[in-house]
Short mmCIF file of C-alpha atoms and ligand atoms in Angstrom, two decimals:
data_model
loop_
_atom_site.label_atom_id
_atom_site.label_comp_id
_atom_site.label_asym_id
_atom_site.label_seq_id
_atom_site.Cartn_x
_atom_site.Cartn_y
_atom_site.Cartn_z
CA UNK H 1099 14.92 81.24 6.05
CA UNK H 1100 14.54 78.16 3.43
CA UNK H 1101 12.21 76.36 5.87
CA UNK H 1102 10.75 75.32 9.44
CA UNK H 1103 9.73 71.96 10.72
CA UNK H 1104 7.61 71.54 13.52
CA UNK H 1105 5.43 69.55 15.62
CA UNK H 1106 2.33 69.11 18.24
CA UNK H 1107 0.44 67.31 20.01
CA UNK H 1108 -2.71 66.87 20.92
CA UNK H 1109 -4.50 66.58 24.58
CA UNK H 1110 -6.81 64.98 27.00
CA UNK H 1111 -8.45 66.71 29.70
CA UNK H 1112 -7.99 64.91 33.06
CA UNK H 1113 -10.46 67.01 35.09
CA UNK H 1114 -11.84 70.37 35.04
CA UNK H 1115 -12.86 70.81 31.16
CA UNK H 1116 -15.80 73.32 31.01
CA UNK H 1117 -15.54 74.55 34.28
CA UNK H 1118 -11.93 75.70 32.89
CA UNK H 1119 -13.95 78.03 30.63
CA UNK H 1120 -15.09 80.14 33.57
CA UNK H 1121 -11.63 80.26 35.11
CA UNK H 1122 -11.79 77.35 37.28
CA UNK H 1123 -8.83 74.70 37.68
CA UNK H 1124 -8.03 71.98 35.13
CA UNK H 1125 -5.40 69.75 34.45
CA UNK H 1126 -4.88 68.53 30.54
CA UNK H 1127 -1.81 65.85 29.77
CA UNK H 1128 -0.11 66.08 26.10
CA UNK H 1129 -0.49 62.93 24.27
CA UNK H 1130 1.36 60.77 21.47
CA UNK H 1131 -0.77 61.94 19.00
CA UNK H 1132 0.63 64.96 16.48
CA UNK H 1133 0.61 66.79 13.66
CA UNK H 1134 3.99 67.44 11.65
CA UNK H 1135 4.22 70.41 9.42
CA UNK H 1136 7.34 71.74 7.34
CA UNK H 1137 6.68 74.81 5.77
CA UNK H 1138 8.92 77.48 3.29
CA UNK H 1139 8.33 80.83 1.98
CA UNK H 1140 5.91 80.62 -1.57
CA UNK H 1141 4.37 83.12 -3.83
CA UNK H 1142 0.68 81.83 -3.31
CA UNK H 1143 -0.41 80.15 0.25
CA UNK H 1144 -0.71 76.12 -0.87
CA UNK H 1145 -1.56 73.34 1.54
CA UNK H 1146 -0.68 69.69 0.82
CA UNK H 1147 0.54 70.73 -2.21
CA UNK H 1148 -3.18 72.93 -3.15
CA UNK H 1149 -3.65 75.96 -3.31
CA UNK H 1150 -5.00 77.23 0.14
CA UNK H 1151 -8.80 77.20 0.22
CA UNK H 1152 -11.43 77.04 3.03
CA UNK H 1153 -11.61 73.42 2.80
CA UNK H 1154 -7.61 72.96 3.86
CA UNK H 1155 -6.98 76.32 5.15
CA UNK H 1156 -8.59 75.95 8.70
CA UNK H 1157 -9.84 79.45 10.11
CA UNK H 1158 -7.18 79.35 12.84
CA UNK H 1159 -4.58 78.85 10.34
CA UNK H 1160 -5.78 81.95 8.47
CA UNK H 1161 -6.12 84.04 11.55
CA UNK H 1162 -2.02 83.24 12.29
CA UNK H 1163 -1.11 83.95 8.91
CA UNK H 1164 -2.80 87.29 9.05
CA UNK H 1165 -1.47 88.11 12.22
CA UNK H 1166 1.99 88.25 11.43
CA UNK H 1167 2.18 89.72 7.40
CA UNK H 1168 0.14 87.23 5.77
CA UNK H 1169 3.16 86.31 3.48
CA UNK H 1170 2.26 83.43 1.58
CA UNK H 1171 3.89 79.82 2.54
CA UNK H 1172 3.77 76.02 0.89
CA UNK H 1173 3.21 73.95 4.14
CA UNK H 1174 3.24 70.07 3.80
CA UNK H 1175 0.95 68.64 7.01
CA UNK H 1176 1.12 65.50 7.92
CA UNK H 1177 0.42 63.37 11.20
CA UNK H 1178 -3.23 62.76 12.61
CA UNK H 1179 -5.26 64.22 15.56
CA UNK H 1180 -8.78 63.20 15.55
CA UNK H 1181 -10.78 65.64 14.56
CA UNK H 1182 -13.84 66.91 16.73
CA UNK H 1183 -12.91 64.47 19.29
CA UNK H 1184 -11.93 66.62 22.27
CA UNK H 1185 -8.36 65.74 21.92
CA UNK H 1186 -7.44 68.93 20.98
CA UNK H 1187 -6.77 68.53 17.24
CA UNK H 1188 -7.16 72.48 16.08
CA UNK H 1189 -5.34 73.53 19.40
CA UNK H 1190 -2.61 71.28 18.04
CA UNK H 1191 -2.70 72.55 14.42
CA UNK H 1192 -2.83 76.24 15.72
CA UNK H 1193 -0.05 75.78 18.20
CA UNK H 1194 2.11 73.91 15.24
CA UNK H 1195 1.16 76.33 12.69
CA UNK H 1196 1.77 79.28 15.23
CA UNK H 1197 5.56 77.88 15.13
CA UNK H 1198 5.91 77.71 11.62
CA UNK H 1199 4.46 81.10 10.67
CA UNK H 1200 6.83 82.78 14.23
CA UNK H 1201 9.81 81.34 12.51
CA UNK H 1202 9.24 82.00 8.76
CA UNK H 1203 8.75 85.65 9.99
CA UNK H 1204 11.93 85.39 11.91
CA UNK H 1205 9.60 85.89 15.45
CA UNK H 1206 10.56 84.82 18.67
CA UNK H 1207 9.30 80.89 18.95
CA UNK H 1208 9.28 81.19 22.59
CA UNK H 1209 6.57 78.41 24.34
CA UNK H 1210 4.85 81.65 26.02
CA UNK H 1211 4.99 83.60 22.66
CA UNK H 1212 3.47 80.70 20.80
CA UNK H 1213 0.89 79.48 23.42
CA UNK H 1214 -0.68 83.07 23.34
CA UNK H 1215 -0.97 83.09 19.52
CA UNK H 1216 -2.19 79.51 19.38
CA UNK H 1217 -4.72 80.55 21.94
CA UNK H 1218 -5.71 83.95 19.98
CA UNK H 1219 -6.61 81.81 17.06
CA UNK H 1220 -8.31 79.04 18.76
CA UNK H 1221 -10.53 81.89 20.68
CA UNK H 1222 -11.11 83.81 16.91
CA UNK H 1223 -12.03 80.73 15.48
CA UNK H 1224 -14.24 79.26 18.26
CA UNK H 1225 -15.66 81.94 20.07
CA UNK H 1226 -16.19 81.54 24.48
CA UNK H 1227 -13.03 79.38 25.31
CA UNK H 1228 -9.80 78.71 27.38
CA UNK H 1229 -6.29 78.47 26.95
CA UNK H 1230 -6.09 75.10 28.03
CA UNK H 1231 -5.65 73.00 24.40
CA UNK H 1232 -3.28 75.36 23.66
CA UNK H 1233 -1.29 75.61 26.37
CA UNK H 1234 -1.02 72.05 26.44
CA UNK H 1235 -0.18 71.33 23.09
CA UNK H 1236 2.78 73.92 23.12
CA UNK H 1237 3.56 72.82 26.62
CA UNK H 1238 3.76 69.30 26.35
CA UNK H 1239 4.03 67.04 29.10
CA UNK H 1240 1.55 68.11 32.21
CA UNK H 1241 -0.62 71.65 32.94
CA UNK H 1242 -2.69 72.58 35.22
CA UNK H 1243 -4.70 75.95 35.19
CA UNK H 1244 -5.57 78.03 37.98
CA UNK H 1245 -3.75 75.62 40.81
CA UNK H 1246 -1.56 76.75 43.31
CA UNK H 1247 1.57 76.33 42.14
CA UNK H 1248 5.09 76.91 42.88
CA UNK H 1249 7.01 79.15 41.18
CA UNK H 1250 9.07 77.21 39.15
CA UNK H 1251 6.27 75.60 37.79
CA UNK H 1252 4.76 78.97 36.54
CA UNK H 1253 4.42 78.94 32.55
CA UNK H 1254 2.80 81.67 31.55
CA UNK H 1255 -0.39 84.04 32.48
CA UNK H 1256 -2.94 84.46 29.51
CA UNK H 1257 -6.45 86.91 30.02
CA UNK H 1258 -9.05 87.39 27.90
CA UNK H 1259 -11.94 90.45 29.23
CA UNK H 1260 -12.45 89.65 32.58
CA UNK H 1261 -11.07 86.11 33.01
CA UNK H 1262 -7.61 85.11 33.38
CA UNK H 1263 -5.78 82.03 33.80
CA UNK H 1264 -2.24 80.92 35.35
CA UNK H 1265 -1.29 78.09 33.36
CA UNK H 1266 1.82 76.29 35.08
CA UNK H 1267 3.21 72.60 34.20
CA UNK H 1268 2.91 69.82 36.85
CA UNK H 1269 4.72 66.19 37.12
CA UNK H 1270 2.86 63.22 36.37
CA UNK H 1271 3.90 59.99 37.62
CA UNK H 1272 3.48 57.26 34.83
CA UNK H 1273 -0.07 56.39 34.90
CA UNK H 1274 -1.52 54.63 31.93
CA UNK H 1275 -4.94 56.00 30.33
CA UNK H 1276 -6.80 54.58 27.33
CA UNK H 1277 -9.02 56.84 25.39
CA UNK H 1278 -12.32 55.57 23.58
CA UNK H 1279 -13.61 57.54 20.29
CA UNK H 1280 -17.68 57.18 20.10
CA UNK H 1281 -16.54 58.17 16.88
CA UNK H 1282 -19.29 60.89 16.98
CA UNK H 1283 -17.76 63.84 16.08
CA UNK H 1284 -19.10 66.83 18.02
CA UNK H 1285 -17.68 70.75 17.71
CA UNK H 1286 -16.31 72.28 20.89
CA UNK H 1287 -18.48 75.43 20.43
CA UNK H 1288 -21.79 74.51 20.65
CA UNK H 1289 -21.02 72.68 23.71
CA UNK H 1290 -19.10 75.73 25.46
CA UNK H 1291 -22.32 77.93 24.68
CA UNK H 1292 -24.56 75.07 25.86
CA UNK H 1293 -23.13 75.11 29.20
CA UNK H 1294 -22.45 78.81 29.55
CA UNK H 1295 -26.70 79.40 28.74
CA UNK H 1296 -26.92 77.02 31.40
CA UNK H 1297 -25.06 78.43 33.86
CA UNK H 1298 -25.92 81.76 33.11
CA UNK H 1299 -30.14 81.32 33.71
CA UNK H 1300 -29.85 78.44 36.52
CA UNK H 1301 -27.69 78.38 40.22
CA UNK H 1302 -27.27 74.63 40.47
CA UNK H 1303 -25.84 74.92 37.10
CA UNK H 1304 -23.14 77.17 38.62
CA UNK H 1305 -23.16 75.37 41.79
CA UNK H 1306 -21.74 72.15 39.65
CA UNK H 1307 -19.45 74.33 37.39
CA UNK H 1308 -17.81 75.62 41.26
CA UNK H 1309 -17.68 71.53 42.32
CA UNK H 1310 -15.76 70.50 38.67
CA UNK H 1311 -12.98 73.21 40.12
CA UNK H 1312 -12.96 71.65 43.61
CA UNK H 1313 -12.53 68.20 42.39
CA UNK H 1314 -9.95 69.03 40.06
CA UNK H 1315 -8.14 70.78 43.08
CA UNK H 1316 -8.44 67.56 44.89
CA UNK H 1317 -7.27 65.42 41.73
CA UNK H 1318 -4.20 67.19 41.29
CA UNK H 1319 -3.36 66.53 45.10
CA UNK H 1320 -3.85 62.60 44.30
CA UNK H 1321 -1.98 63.38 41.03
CA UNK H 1322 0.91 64.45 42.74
CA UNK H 1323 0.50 61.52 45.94
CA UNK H 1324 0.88 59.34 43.00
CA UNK H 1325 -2.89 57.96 44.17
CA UNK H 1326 -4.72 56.51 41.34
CA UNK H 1327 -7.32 54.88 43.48
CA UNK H 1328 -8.11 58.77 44.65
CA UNK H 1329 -7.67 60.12 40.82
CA UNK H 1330 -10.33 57.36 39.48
CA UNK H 1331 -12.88 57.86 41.67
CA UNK H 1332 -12.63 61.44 40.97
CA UNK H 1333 -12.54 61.33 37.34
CA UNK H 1334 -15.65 58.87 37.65
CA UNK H 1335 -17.22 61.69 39.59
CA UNK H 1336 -16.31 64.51 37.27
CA UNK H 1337 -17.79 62.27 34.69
CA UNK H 1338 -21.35 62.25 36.52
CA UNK H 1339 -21.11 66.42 37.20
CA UNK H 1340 -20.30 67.05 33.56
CA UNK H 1341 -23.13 64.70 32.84
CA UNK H 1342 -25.39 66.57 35.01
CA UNK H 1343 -24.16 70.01 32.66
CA UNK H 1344 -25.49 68.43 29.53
CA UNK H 1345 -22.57 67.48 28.07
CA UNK H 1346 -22.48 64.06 28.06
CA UNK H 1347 -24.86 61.37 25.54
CA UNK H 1348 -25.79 57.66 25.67
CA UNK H 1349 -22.43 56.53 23.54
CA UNK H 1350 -20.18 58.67 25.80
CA UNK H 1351 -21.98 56.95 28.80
CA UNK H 1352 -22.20 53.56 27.16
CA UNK H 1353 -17.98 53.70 27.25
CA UNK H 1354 -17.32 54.97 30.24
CA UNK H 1355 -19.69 52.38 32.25
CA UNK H 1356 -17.72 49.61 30.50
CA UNK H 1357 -14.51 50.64 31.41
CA UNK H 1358 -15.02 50.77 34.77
CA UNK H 1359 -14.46 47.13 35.64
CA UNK H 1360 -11.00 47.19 34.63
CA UNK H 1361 -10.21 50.78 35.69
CA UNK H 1362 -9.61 52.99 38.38
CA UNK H 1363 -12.32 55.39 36.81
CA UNK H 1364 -13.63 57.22 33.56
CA UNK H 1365 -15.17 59.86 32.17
CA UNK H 1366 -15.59 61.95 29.04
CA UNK H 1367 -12.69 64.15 28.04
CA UNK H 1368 -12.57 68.02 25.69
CA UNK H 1369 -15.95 69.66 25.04
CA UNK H 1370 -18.20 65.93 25.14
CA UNK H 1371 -21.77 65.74 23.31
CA UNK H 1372 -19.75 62.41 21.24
CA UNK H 1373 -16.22 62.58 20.92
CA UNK H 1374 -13.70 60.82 23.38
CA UNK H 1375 -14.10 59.34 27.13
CA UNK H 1376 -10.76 58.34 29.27
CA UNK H 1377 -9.93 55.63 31.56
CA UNK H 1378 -6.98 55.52 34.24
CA UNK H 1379 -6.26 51.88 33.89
CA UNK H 1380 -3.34 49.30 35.03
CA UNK H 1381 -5.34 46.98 32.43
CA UNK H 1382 -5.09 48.90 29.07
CA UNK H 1383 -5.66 45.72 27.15
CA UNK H 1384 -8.89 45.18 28.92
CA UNK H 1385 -10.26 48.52 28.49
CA UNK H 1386 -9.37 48.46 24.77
CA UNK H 1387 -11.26 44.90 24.74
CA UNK H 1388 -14.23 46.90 26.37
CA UNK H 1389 -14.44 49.85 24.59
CA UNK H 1390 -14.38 48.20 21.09
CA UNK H 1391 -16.91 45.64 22.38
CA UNK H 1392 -19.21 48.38 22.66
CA UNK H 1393 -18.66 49.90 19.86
CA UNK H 1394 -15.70 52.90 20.34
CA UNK H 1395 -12.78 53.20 19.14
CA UNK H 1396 -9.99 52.55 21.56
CA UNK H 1397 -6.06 54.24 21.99
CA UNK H 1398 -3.77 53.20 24.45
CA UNK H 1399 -1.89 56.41 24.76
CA UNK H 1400 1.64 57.56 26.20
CA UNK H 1401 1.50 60.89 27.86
CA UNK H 1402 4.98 62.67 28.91
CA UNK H 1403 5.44 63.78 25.58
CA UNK H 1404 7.35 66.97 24.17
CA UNK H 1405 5.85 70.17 23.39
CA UNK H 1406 5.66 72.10 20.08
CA UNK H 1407 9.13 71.43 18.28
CA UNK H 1408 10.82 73.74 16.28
CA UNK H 1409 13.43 72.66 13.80
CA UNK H 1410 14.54 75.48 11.13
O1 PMV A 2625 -13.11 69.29 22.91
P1 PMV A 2625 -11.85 70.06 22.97
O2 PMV A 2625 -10.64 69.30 22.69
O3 PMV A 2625 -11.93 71.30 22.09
O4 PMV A 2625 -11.71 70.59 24.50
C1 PMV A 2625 -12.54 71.63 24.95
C2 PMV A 2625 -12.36 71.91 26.40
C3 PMV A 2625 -13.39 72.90 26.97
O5 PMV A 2625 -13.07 73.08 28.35
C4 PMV A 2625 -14.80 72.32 26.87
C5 PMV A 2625 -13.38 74.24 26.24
C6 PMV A 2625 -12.14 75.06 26.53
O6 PMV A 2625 -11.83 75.90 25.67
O7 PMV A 2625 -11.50 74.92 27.58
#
Protein backbone atom coordinates (compact mmCIF):
# COMPACT_ATOMS: atom_id res chain seq x y z
CA UNK A 1 0.00 0.00 0.00
CA UNK A 2 1.50 3.59 -1.14
CA UNK A 3 -0.59 5.33 1.55
CA UNK A 4 -3.72 5.85 3.97
CA UNK A 5 -5.64 8.97 4.76
CA UNK A 6 -7.69 9.27 7.63
CA UNK A 7 -9.59 11.23 10.01
CA UNK A 8 -11.20 11.88 13.71
CA UNK A 9 -12.81 13.65 15.75
CA UNK A 10 -12.87 14.70 18.89
CA UNK A 11 -15.75 14.60 21.78
CA UNK A 12 -17.78 16.15 24.47
CA UNK A 13 -19.20 14.35 27.24
CA UNK A 14 -22.94 15.11 27.69
CA UNK A 15 -23.40 13.34 31.05
CA UNK A 16 -21.90 10.60 32.90
CA UNK A 17 -17.96 11.39 32.53
CA UNK A 18 -16.19 9.89 35.63
CA UNK A 19 -18.83 7.90 36.77
CA UNK A 20 -18.26 6.17 33.18
CA UNK A 21 -14.90 5.07 34.64
CA UNK A 22 -16.56 2.73 37.11
CA UNK A 23 -18.92 1.30 34.51
CA UNK A 24 -21.75 3.55 34.90
CA UNK A 25 -23.80 5.12 31.86
CA UNK A 26 -22.58 8.04 29.73
CA UNK A 27 -23.43 9.56 26.67
CA UNK A 28 -20.42 11.47 24.59
CA UNK A 29 -21.45 13.31 21.02
CA UNK A 30 -18.55 13.51 18.20
CA UNK A 31 -17.78 16.98 17.33
CA UNK A 32 -16.45 19.15 14.25
CA UNK A 33 -13.24 19.22 15.54
CA UNK A 34 -10.42 16.62 13.91
CA UNK A 35 -7.28 15.58 13.24
CA UNK A 36 -6.24 14.53 9.55
CA UNK A 37 -3.36 12.23 9.08
CA UNK A 38 -1.97 10.62 5.71
CA UNK A 39 0.61 8.31 6.31
CA UNK A 40 3.04 5.79 3.85
CA UNK A 41 5.45 3.14 4.52
CA UNK A 42 9.30 4.84 5.44
CA UNK A 43 12.57 3.47 6.50
CA UNK A 44 12.76 5.56 9.84
CA UNK A 45 9.33 6.58 11.80
CA UNK A 46 9.16 10.68 10.96
CA UNK A 47 6.36 12.93 12.10
CA UNK A 48 5.61 16.27 10.39
CA UNK A 49 8.33 15.68 8.37
CA UNK A 50 10.94 14.88 11.85
CA UNK A 51 12.17 12.21 12.76
CA UNK A 52 9.84 10.59 15.46
CA UNK A 53 10.85 11.63 18.97
CA UNK A 54 9.03 11.83 22.35
CA UNK A 55 8.15 15.31 21.78
CA UNK A 56 5.89 14.40 18.40
CA UNK A 57 5.59 10.79 18.88
CA UNK A 58 2.74 10.73 21.56
CA UNK A 59 2.92 7.48 23.84
CA UNK A 60 -0.35 6.20 22.35
CA UNK A 61 1.00 6.55 18.98
CA UNK A 62 4.02 4.42 19.97
CA UNK A 63 1.99 1.84 21.75
CA UNK A 64 -0.13 1.29 18.12
CA UNK A 65 2.89 1.18 16.21
CA UNK A 66 4.30 -1.50 18.40
CA UNK A 67 1.31 -3.38 18.46
CA UNK A 68 1.06 -4.27 15.03
CA UNK A 69 5.12 -4.75 13.69
CA UNK A 70 6.40 -1.48 14.54
CA UNK A 71 7.31 -0.91 10.78
CA UNK A 72 8.39 2.47 10.42
CA UNK A 73 5.91 5.17 8.62
CA UNK A 74 6.25 9.13 7.46
CA UNK A 75 2.82 10.45 8.76
CA UNK A 76 1.90 14.14 7.92
CA UNK A 77 -0.79 15.34 10.90
CA UNK A 78 -2.65 18.01 10.51
CA UNK A 79 -6.08 19.41 11.93
CA UNK A 80 -6.49 20.64 15.68
CA UNK A 81 -8.12 19.14 18.85
CA UNK A 82 -7.41 21.05 21.89
CA UNK A 83 -5.17 19.56 23.81
CA UNK A 84 -5.86 18.70 27.61
CA UNK A 85 -9.20 20.12 27.23
CA UNK A 86 -11.51 17.14 27.77
CA UNK A 87 -12.49 17.07 24.22
CA UNK A 88 -10.92 14.06 23.61
CA UNK A 89 -7.85 15.14 21.60
CA UNK A 90 -5.45 11.83 22.25
CA UNK A 91 -8.65 9.57 21.95
CA UNK A 92 -8.91 11.25 18.56
CA UNK A 93 -5.21 10.94 17.58
CA UNK A 94 -5.19 7.23 18.82
CA UNK A 95 -8.39 6.31 17.07
CA UNK A 96 -6.91 8.16 13.71
CA UNK A 97 -3.58 6.77 14.10
CA UNK A 98 -5.12 3.25 14.97
CA UNK A 99 -6.57 3.55 11.21
CA UNK A 100 -3.55 4.44 9.62
CA UNK A 101 -1.20 1.89 11.21
CA UNK A 102 -4.58 -1.16 10.61
CA UNK A 103 -4.33 -0.22 7.00
CA UNK A 104 -0.58 0.20 6.31
CA UNK A 105 -0.40 -3.36 7.85
CA UNK A 106 -3.14 -4.44 5.57
CA UNK A 107 -5.51 -5.11 9.05
CA UNK A 108 -9.04 -5.13 9.13
CA UNK A 109 -10.16 -1.19 9.68
CA UNK A 110 -13.35 -2.32 11.04
CA UNK A 111 -15.03 0.60 13.65
CA UNK A 112 -15.02 -2.35 16.41
CA UNK A 113 -11.41 -3.41 15.43
CA UNK A 114 -10.21 0.15 15.65
CA UNK A 115 -12.21 1.37 18.73
CA UNK A 116 -10.56 -1.53 20.78
CA UNK A 117 -7.02 -0.57 19.70
CA UNK A 118 -7.66 3.14 20.12
CA UNK A 119 -8.92 2.26 23.54
CA UNK A 120 -5.79 -0.18 24.36
CA UNK A 121 -3.56 2.75 23.76
CA UNK A 122 -5.47 5.40 25.43
CA UNK A 123 -5.67 2.89 28.66
CA UNK A 124 -1.49 2.15 28.20
CA UNK A 125 -0.90 5.62 27.98
CA UNK A 126 -3.24 6.94 30.74
CA UNK A 127 -3.63 4.40 33.16
CA UNK A 128 -7.59 3.87 35.14
CA UNK A 129 -9.93 4.82 32.16
CA UNK A 130 -12.94 4.08 29.80
CA UNK A 131 -13.64 3.45 26.39
CA UNK A 132 -15.74 6.27 25.98
CA UNK A 133 -13.25 8.97 23.92
CA UNK A 134 -12.51 6.30 21.90
CA UNK A 135 -15.46 4.88 21.09
CA UNK A 136 -16.72 8.11 20.22
CA UNK A 137 -14.16 9.34 18.14
CA UNK A 138 -14.23 6.11 15.89
CA UNK A 139 -17.97 6.09 16.22
CA UNK A 140 -18.88 9.39 15.31
CA UNK A 141 -22.16 10.76 15.64
CA UNK A 142 -23.92 9.71 19.21
CA UNK A 143 -22.85 6.83 22.09
CA UNK A 144 -24.01 5.99 24.97
CA UNK A 145 -22.35 3.41 27.41
CA UNK A 146 -23.96 1.05 29.57
CA UNK A 147 -27.81 2.13 28.48
CA UNK A 148 -30.35 -0.12 27.56
CA UNK A 149 -30.33 -0.30 24.20
CA UNK A 150 -31.84 -1.98 21.33
CA UNK A 151 -30.14 -4.19 19.37
CA UNK A 152 -29.52 -2.47 16.40
CA UNK A 153 -27.98 0.12 18.20
CA UNK A 154 -25.35 -2.31 19.75
CA UNK A 155 -21.66 -1.25 18.64
CA UNK A 156 -19.43 -3.12 20.26
CA UNK A 157 -18.61 -4.67 23.94
CA UNK A 158 -15.05 -3.67 25.30
CA UNK A 159 -13.73 -5.10 29.14
CA UNK A 160 -10.90 -4.34 30.86
CA UNK A 161 -10.31 -6.72 34.52
CA UNK A 162 -13.44 -6.63 36.04
CA UNK A 163 -15.35 -3.81 34.29
CA UNK A 164 -17.00 -3.90 31.07
CA UNK A 165 -18.87 -1.64 29.00
CA UNK A 166 -21.64 -1.93 26.10
CA UNK A 167 -21.01 0.91 24.01
CA UNK A 168 -24.02 1.33 21.44
CA UNK A 169 -24.79 4.61 19.20
CA UNK A 170 -27.97 6.66 19.91
CA UNK A 171 -29.88 9.48 17.70
CA UNK A 172 -29.60 12.93 18.61
CA UNK A 173 -32.05 15.36 17.52
CA UNK A 174 -30.25 18.68 16.42
CA UNK A 175 -29.57 20.45 19.55
CA UNK A 176 -27.02 23.19 19.51
CA UNK A 177 -24.14 23.22 22.32
CA UNK A 178 -21.34 25.77 22.71
CA UNK A 179 -18.24 24.73 24.46
CA UNK A 180 -16.04 27.24 26.62
CA UNK A 181 -12.08 26.53 26.99
CA UNK A 182 -10.84 28.03 30.59
CA UNK A 183 -7.96 27.56 28.58
CA UNK A 184 -6.39 25.75 31.62
CA UNK A 185 -5.09 22.79 30.43
CA UNK A 186 -5.52 19.91 32.89
CA UNK A 187 -4.42 15.94 32.17
CA UNK A 188 -7.22 13.39 32.32
CA UNK A 189 -5.18 11.15 34.71
CA UNK A 190 -4.71 12.86 37.66
CA UNK A 191 -8.28 13.64 37.71
CA UNK A 192 -9.45 9.86 37.12
CA UNK A 193 -7.13 8.87 40.19
CA UNK A 194 -8.45 11.87 42.15
CA UNK A 195 -11.87 10.65 42.03
CA UNK A 196 -11.22 6.93 42.20
CA UNK A 197 -9.07 7.73 45.92
CA UNK A 198 -12.16 9.38 46.64
CA UNK A 199 -14.49 6.98 46.06
CA UNK A 200 -12.51 4.29 47.18
CA UNK A 201 -11.97 5.71 51.18
CA UNK A 202 -15.50 7.65 51.39
CA UNK A 203 -19.49 6.25 50.72
CA UNK A 204 -21.02 9.56 49.75
CA UNK A 205 -18.29 9.70 47.30
CA UNK A 206 -19.74 6.51 45.76
CA UNK A 207 -23.16 7.45 46.58
CA UNK A 208 -22.65 10.56 43.94
CA UNK A 209 -20.58 8.43 41.43
CA UNK A 210 -24.15 5.87 41.53
CA UNK A 211 -26.44 9.39 41.06
CA UNK A 212 -24.01 10.69 37.81
CA UNK A 213 -25.27 7.07 36.27
CA UNK A 214 -28.93 7.69 37.21
CA UNK A 215 -29.03 11.08 35.76
CA UNK A 216 -27.41 10.14 32.71
CA UNK A 217 -30.12 7.31 32.44
CA UNK A 218 -32.68 9.96 32.78
CA UNK A 219 -30.83 12.39 30.21
CA UNK A 220 -30.76 10.00 27.55
CA UNK A 221 -34.65 9.49 28.01
CA UNK A 222 -35.02 13.47 27.47
CA UNK A 223 -32.37 13.01 24.74
CA UNK A 224 -34.41 10.81 22.89
CA UNK A 225 -38.10 12.90 23.87
CA UNK A 226 -36.24 15.53 22.09
CA UNK A 227 -36.64 17.57 25.72
CA UNK A 228 -34.01 20.09 26.13
CA UNK A 229 -35.70 21.81 28.98
CA UNK A 230 -35.32 18.12 30.82
CA UNK A 231 -31.56 17.65 29.30
CA UNK A 232 -30.44 21.27 30.77
CA UNK A 233 -31.53 20.98 33.97
CA UNK A 234 -29.84 17.74 34.14
CA UNK A 235 -26.62 18.68 32.74
CA UNK A 236 -26.77 21.75 35.27
CA UNK A 237 -27.19 19.09 37.90
CA UNK A 238 -24.46 16.76 36.74
CA UNK A 239 -22.40 19.86 36.78
CA UNK A 240 -23.04 20.42 40.70
CA UNK A 241 -22.42 16.31 41.47
CA UNK A 242 -19.16 16.36 39.54
CA UNK A 243 -18.43 19.50 41.46
CA UNK A 244 -19.15 17.86 44.64
CA UNK A 245 -16.30 14.87 43.29
CA UNK A 246 -13.58 17.45 43.12
CA UNK A 247 -13.41 17.87 39.75
CA UNK A 248 -14.49 21.04 39.05
CA UNK A 249 -12.37 24.80 39.86
CA UNK A 250 -13.38 28.48 40.10
CA UNK A 251 -12.79 29.12 36.05
CA UNK A 252 -14.81 25.98 35.18
CA UNK A 253 -17.54 27.36 37.59
CA UNK A 254 -17.06 30.97 36.60
CA UNK A 255 -18.31 29.67 32.79
CA UNK A 256 -20.81 27.59 33.47
CA UNK A 257 -22.76 30.18 35.89
CA UNK A 258 -22.61 32.64 32.97
CA UNK A 259 -24.05 30.59 30.53
CA UNK A 260 -26.89 29.81 32.21
CA UNK A 261 -28.99 32.84 31.35
CA UNK A 262 -29.06 32.08 27.84
CA UNK A 263 -29.11 28.27 28.13
CA UNK A 264 -31.02 25.40 28.94
CA UNK A 265 -28.07 24.28 31.29
CA UNK A 266 -24.17 23.70 31.67
CA UNK A 267 -21.64 21.99 33.06
CA UNK A 268 -18.03 20.90 32.70
CA UNK A 269 -17.28 18.29 30.09
CA UNK A 270 -13.97 15.21 29.83
CA UNK A 271 -11.89 14.75 32.99
CA UNK A 272 -12.51 18.82 34.42
CA UNK A 273 -9.87 20.40 37.01
CA UNK A 274 -9.63 23.45 33.83
CA UNK A 275 -10.32 22.40 30.51
CA UNK A 276 -13.82 22.77 28.75
CA UNK A 277 -17.56 23.38 30.19
CA UNK A 278 -20.77 22.88 27.71
CA UNK A 279 -23.93 24.65 27.28
CA UNK A 280 -27.24 23.31 25.50
CA UNK A 281 -28.28 26.58 24.06
CA UNK A 282 -30.96 27.92 21.33
CA UNK A 283 -28.77 31.25 21.83
CA UNK A 284 -25.19 30.18 20.75
CA UNK A 285 -24.29 33.75 20.01
CA UNK A 286 -25.13 34.73 23.51
CA UNK A 287 -23.30 32.09 25.22
CA UNK A 288 -20.20 32.78 23.06
CA UNK A 289 -20.76 36.63 24.15
CA UNK A 290 -20.74 35.19 27.81
CA UNK A 291 -18.14 32.91 27.90
CA UNK A 292 -15.51 35.26 26.31
CA UNK A 293 -16.76 38.04 28.63
CA UNK A 294 -15.48 36.05 31.33
CA UNK A 295 -12.63 35.14 30.10
CA UNK A 296 -12.98 31.42 28.09
CA UNK A 297 -12.64 30.63 25.04
CA UNK A 298 -15.85 29.89 23.22
CA UNK A 299 -16.83 27.14 20.08
CA UNK A 300 -20.05 26.91 18.66
CA UNK A 301 -19.87 23.33 17.62
CA UNK A 302 -21.83 20.94 15.10
CA UNK A 303 -22.25 17.49 16.42
CA UNK A 304 -23.64 14.63 13.92
CA UNK A 305 -20.41 14.26 12.51
CA UNK A 306 -18.68 11.09 10.83
CA UNK A 307 -16.54 8.70 12.50
CA UNK A 308 -12.89 7.73 11.84
CA UNK A 309 -12.47 7.84 7.90
CA UNK A 310 -10.42 5.69 6.06
CA UNK A 311 -9.27 6.57 2.58
CA UNK A 312 -6.29 4.27 1.12
O1 LIG B 1 -10.90 14.82 29.57
P1 LIG B 1 -11.08 13.75 28.57
O2 LIG B 1 -11.42 14.19 27.22
O3 LIG B 1 -9.87 12.82 28.55
O4 LIG B 1 -12.34 12.85 29.07
C1 LIG B 1 -12.17 12.01 30.19
C2 LIG B 1 -13.45 11.35 30.59
C3 LIG B 1 -13.36 10.57 31.91
O5 LIG B 1 -14.64 9.99 32.14
C4 LIG B 1 -13.04 11.52 33.07
C5 LIG B 1 -12.29 9.49 31.88
C6 LIG B 1 -12.64 8.32 30.99
O6 LIG B 1 -11.70 7.65 30.56
O7 LIG B 1 -13.82 8.03 30.76
Amino acid sequence: MKSVSVSAPGKFVVLGEHAVVYGKPAIALAMDMRFSMRAHPSNEFRINGAPANQYNMSPHMKYLSEMHGNRPMTVFIDGRVPSGSGLGSSAALSAAYAAAVRALNHLPTDKASLAKDAFEAEYAAQGRGSPMDTSASVQGGGIALNVPYKKEDFLWHIDKGDRSWDISKIDVPKMTFVIGNTGIRAPTGPLVEKVRKYKDTNTFARSIVDEIGDVTLEGLKAIESNDKVKLGELMTYGHKLLSILGVSCPQLNKLVKASQPYSYGAKLTGSGGGGCMIALTDKPEKVAEAITLHGGTPYIVNTGVPGVTVKV
